Short mmCIF file of C-alpha atoms in Angstrom, two decimals:
data_model
loop_
_atom_site.label_atom_id
_atom_site.label_comp_id
_atom_site.label_asym_id
_atom_site.label_seq_id
_atom_site.Cartn_x
_atom_site.Cartn_y
_atom_site.Cartn_z
CA GLU A 1 -36.17 1.11 -30.52
CA ALA A 2 -33.24 -0.41 -28.67
CA ASP A 3 -33.17 -0.06 -24.89
CA ILE A 4 -29.54 0.47 -24.07
CA TYR A 5 -28.45 3.27 -21.78
CA GLN A 6 -25.17 4.92 -20.95
CA THR A 7 -24.37 7.31 -18.13
CA PRO A 8 -23.01 9.86 -17.88
CA ARG A 9 -23.42 11.28 -21.38
CA TYR A 10 -20.65 13.81 -20.79
CA LEU A 11 -17.87 13.75 -18.20
CA VAL A 12 -15.05 16.21 -17.59
CA ILE A 13 -12.62 15.04 -14.94
CA GLY A 14 -9.11 15.68 -13.69
CA THR A 15 -6.07 13.49 -14.19
CA GLY A 16 -5.69 10.65 -11.71
CA LYS A 17 -9.36 10.22 -10.86
CA LYS A 18 -11.05 6.83 -10.96
CA ILE A 19 -14.08 6.75 -13.22
CA THR A 20 -16.75 4.23 -14.11
CA LEU A 21 -18.82 4.51 -17.26
CA GLU A 22 -22.16 2.76 -16.93
CA CYS A 23 -23.91 0.72 -19.61
CA SER A 24 -27.20 -1.10 -19.15
CA GLN A 25 -29.56 -2.86 -21.53
CA THR A 26 -33.06 -4.17 -20.90
CA MET A 27 -33.27 -6.49 -23.91
CA GLY A 28 -31.74 -9.55 -22.24
CA HIS A 29 -28.89 -9.64 -24.76
CA ASP A 30 -26.02 -11.98 -23.90
CA LYS A 31 -23.37 -10.16 -25.91
CA MET A 32 -22.13 -6.68 -24.97
CA TYR A 33 -19.35 -4.49 -26.30
CA TRP A 34 -17.39 -1.32 -25.57
CA TYR A 35 -16.02 0.80 -28.40
CA GLN A 36 -13.74 3.83 -28.29
CA GLN A 37 -13.87 6.53 -30.93
CA ASP A 38 -11.69 9.57 -31.45
CA PRO A 39 -13.09 12.39 -33.64
CA GLY A 40 -13.14 11.49 -37.33
CA MET A 41 -11.77 8.04 -36.64
CA GLU A 42 -13.17 4.51 -36.60
CA LEU A 43 -14.93 2.90 -33.70
CA HIS A 44 -12.44 0.50 -32.13
CA LEU A 45 -13.51 -2.48 -30.05
CA ILE A 46 -11.83 -2.36 -26.63
CA HIS A 47 -13.82 -4.94 -24.63
CA TYR A 48 -16.55 -7.49 -25.18
CA SER A 49 -18.52 -10.04 -23.22
CA TYR A 50 -20.50 -13.06 -24.36
CA GLY A 51 -22.29 -13.52 -21.06
CA VAL A 52 -22.12 -13.23 -17.30
CA ASN A 53 -18.58 -13.61 -15.91
CA SER A 54 -17.15 -13.56 -19.45
CA THR A 55 -14.99 -10.62 -20.57
CA GLU A 56 -12.41 -10.32 -23.32
CA LYS A 57 -10.12 -7.59 -24.60
CA GLY A 58 -10.87 -6.21 -28.03
CA ASP A 59 -8.67 -5.25 -30.95
CA LEU A 60 -7.50 -1.95 -29.49
CA SER A 61 -5.40 -2.08 -26.35
CA SER A 62 -7.00 -0.15 -23.51
CA GLU A 63 -6.05 0.60 -19.91
CA SER A 64 -9.68 0.30 -18.92
CA THR A 65 -11.26 -2.78 -17.32
CA VAL A 66 -14.79 -4.18 -17.49
CA SER A 67 -16.96 -6.53 -15.49
CA ARG A 68 -20.10 -8.53 -16.27
CA ILE A 69 -21.76 -9.64 -13.07
CA ARG A 70 -25.31 -9.26 -14.39
CA THR A 71 -26.58 -9.81 -17.92
CA GLU A 72 -27.95 -6.31 -18.21
CA HIS A 73 -24.97 -4.38 -16.86
CA PHE A 74 -21.50 -3.91 -18.40
CA PRO A 75 -19.57 -1.08 -16.69
CA LEU A 76 -16.17 0.18 -17.83
CA THR A 77 -13.65 1.47 -15.29
CA LEU A 78 -10.53 3.59 -15.56
CA GLU A 79 -8.51 3.39 -12.33
CA SER A 80 -6.53 6.55 -13.01
CA ALA A 81 -7.74 8.79 -15.80
CA ARG A 82 -5.21 10.50 -18.07
CA PRO A 83 -5.60 13.07 -20.88
CA SER A 84 -4.87 10.28 -23.39
CA HIS A 85 -8.16 8.66 -22.30
CA THR A 86 -10.12 11.61 -23.68
CA SER A 87 -12.45 10.06 -26.25
CA GLN A 88 -16.00 8.93 -26.89
CA TYR A 89 -16.99 5.55 -25.49
CA LEU A 90 -19.92 3.62 -26.95
CA CYS A 91 -21.58 0.56 -25.51
CA ALA A 92 -23.50 -1.95 -27.63
CA SER A 93 -25.30 -5.25 -27.23
CA SER A 94 -26.56 -8.04 -29.45
CA PRO A 95 -28.56 -11.22 -28.92
CA GLN A 96 -27.09 -14.68 -29.33
CA GLY A 97 -27.12 -15.86 -32.91
CA ALA A 98 -27.37 -12.38 -34.39
CA ASP A 99 -24.73 -9.99 -35.72
CA THR A 100 -26.59 -6.70 -35.50
CA GLN A 101 -25.52 -4.58 -32.55
CA TYR A 102 -27.67 -2.05 -30.74
CA PHE A 103 -25.81 0.98 -29.52
CA GLY A 104 -26.16 3.31 -26.60
CA PRO A 105 -25.81 7.08 -27.06
CA GLY A 106 -22.20 7.14 -25.88
CA THR A 107 -20.21 8.88 -23.16
CA ARG A 108 -17.96 11.73 -24.17
CA LEU A 109 -15.04 11.75 -21.72
CA THR A 110 -12.61 14.64 -21.31
CA VAL A 111 -9.66 14.25 -18.95
CA LEU A 112 -7.92 17.49 -18.07
CA ILE B 1 -7.54 -4.88 -36.99
CA LEU B 2 -9.18 -5.29 -40.41
CA ASN B 3 -8.84 -2.46 -42.92
CA VAL B 4 -12.27 -1.02 -43.73
CA GLU B 5 -12.20 2.21 -45.71
CA GLN B 6 -15.00 4.62 -46.51
CA SER B 7 -14.95 7.41 -49.05
CA PRO B 8 -15.48 10.22 -49.22
CA GLN B 9 -15.02 11.27 -45.61
CA SER B 10 -17.75 13.88 -46.00
CA LEU B 11 -20.06 15.25 -48.62
CA HIS B 12 -22.59 18.02 -48.96
CA VAL B 13 -25.75 17.42 -50.97
CA GLN B 14 -28.51 19.76 -52.07
CA GLU B 15 -31.97 18.74 -50.94
CA GLY B 16 -33.58 16.59 -53.61
CA ASP B 17 -30.30 15.42 -55.13
CA SER B 18 -29.18 11.81 -55.03
CA THR B 19 -25.81 10.68 -53.80
CA ASN B 20 -23.74 7.58 -53.12
CA PHE B 21 -20.58 6.62 -51.29
CA THR B 22 -18.31 3.62 -50.88
CA CYS B 23 -17.16 1.12 -48.33
CA SER B 24 -14.12 -1.07 -49.13
CA PHE B 25 -13.29 -4.18 -47.12
CA PRO B 26 -11.14 -7.32 -47.33
CA SER B 27 -12.55 -9.58 -50.05
CA SER B 28 -11.29 -12.81 -48.48
CA ASN B 29 -13.19 -14.76 -45.80
CA PHE B 30 -16.30 -12.63 -46.19
CA TYR B 31 -19.11 -13.21 -43.70
CA ALA B 32 -21.25 -10.07 -43.58
CA LEU B 33 -21.20 -6.31 -44.06
CA HIS B 34 -23.23 -3.96 -41.88
CA TRP B 35 -24.35 -0.39 -42.53
CA TYR B 36 -25.27 1.94 -39.67
CA ARG B 37 -26.62 5.48 -39.61
CA TRP B 38 -25.45 7.76 -36.81
CA GLU B 39 -27.28 11.03 -36.35
CA THR B 40 -25.77 13.73 -34.19
CA ALA B 41 -26.52 13.27 -30.46
CA LYS B 42 -28.19 9.91 -31.10
CA SER B 43 -27.12 6.26 -31.06
CA PRO B 44 -25.84 4.51 -34.18
CA GLU B 45 -28.77 2.68 -35.77
CA ALA B 46 -28.54 -0.45 -37.91
CA LEU B 47 -29.58 0.05 -41.54
CA PHE B 48 -28.64 -3.13 -43.40
CA VAL B 49 -26.90 -6.44 -42.95
CA MET B 50 -25.60 -7.77 -46.26
CA THR B 51 -24.33 -11.29 -46.69
CA LEU B 52 -24.52 -12.41 -50.32
CA ASN B 53 -22.56 -11.19 -53.32
CA GLY B 54 -24.89 -9.10 -55.44
CA ASP B 55 -27.15 -8.37 -52.47
CA GLU B 56 -29.23 -5.23 -52.76
CA LYS B 57 -31.11 -3.89 -49.74
CA LYS B 58 -33.53 -0.99 -49.58
CA LYS B 59 -35.08 1.05 -46.79
CA GLY B 60 -37.17 3.96 -48.00
CA ARG B 61 -34.92 6.20 -50.10
CA ILE B 62 -31.74 4.49 -48.95
CA SER B 63 -30.35 1.41 -50.68
CA ALA B 64 -27.11 -0.54 -50.65
CA THR B 65 -25.34 -2.97 -52.94
CA LEU B 66 -22.62 -5.50 -52.20
CA ASN B 67 -19.74 -6.92 -54.22
CA THR B 68 -17.88 -9.46 -52.10
CA LYS B 69 -15.52 -10.58 -54.89
CA GLU B 70 -13.96 -7.13 -55.23
CA GLY B 71 -14.61 -6.06 -51.66
CA TYR B 72 -16.87 -3.04 -51.85
CA SER B 73 -20.36 -1.86 -51.02
CA TYR B 74 -22.18 1.26 -52.18
CA LEU B 75 -24.82 3.11 -50.22
CA TYR B 76 -27.23 5.28 -52.21
CA ILE B 77 -29.55 8.03 -51.02
CA LYS B 78 -32.20 8.99 -53.55
CA GLY B 79 -33.76 12.46 -53.34
CA SER B 80 -31.84 13.50 -50.22
CA GLN B 81 -33.76 15.20 -47.43
CA PRO B 82 -32.39 17.18 -44.46
CA GLU B 83 -33.28 14.27 -42.15
CA ASP B 84 -30.78 12.12 -44.08
CA SER B 85 -27.97 14.21 -42.62
CA ALA B 86 -25.89 11.78 -40.56
CA THR B 87 -22.68 9.81 -40.51
CA TYR B 88 -23.02 6.50 -42.32
CA LEU B 89 -20.79 3.73 -41.01
CA CYS B 90 -20.00 0.43 -42.61
CA ALA B 91 -18.62 -2.49 -40.62
CA PHE B 92 -17.10 -5.77 -41.76
CA TYR B 93 -18.28 -8.68 -39.66
CA ASP B 94 -15.84 -11.48 -38.89
CA TYR B 95 -17.23 -12.59 -35.51
CA LYS B 96 -16.63 -8.99 -34.48
CA LEU B 97 -17.43 -5.72 -36.21
CA SER B 98 -14.57 -3.73 -37.74
CA PHE B 99 -15.77 -0.24 -38.59
CA GLY B 100 -14.79 2.27 -41.21
CA ALA B 101 -14.40 5.91 -40.21
CA GLY B 102 -17.72 6.83 -41.80
CA THR B 103 -19.04 9.18 -44.46
CA THR B 104 -20.69 12.29 -43.04
CA VAL B 105 -23.56 13.48 -45.22
CA THR B 106 -24.93 17.01 -44.87
CA VAL B 107 -28.09 17.79 -46.81
CA ARG B 108 -28.64 21.48 -47.47
CA ALA B 109 -32.19 22.74 -47.76
#
């Protein structure tokens, strides 16, 4: 069983608030990812990292930012939440040299 | 963003029946195709990684085939059970995963 955690699992917040979604993994994986998914739609890659101090934007443009100061931790931040940010956010990780990704349980974000 | 399509979007199956559904992906520059199972309130879980044309993978009652020349993969569930109820995602790997929208399977007892 993969050891990748996301907090909070659910978040309801007002417009304009700053939020940070946490993602941690205990597997020592170098590669980490953030996906965004709207109901009934595909998972879209919004950020990824191939190691400490490495972050890249994904295929889907996002107003969020990420950081990778420690191997195990890959938080996602929204400086000013808006209703258009309402979505599910999933974090994943994979080891070097492997394609398979291990997913966290996701954070369901609602911005009022 | 690569175009990965899954059909049908959802299906309902009677317990004990078998079913299958499709994933279509770009047939050029193929590297790998992944299948994931995502049960409600849980994390997506890797099922198969398929790399070779003609590949067939099996895990219990679930199996998958791959045709890279025409760009499709089938996932089969034999003798469906209620615990097979989940959304099944396929993802085309080209240094990153591009996901389809999934096929949601509901098995009725």
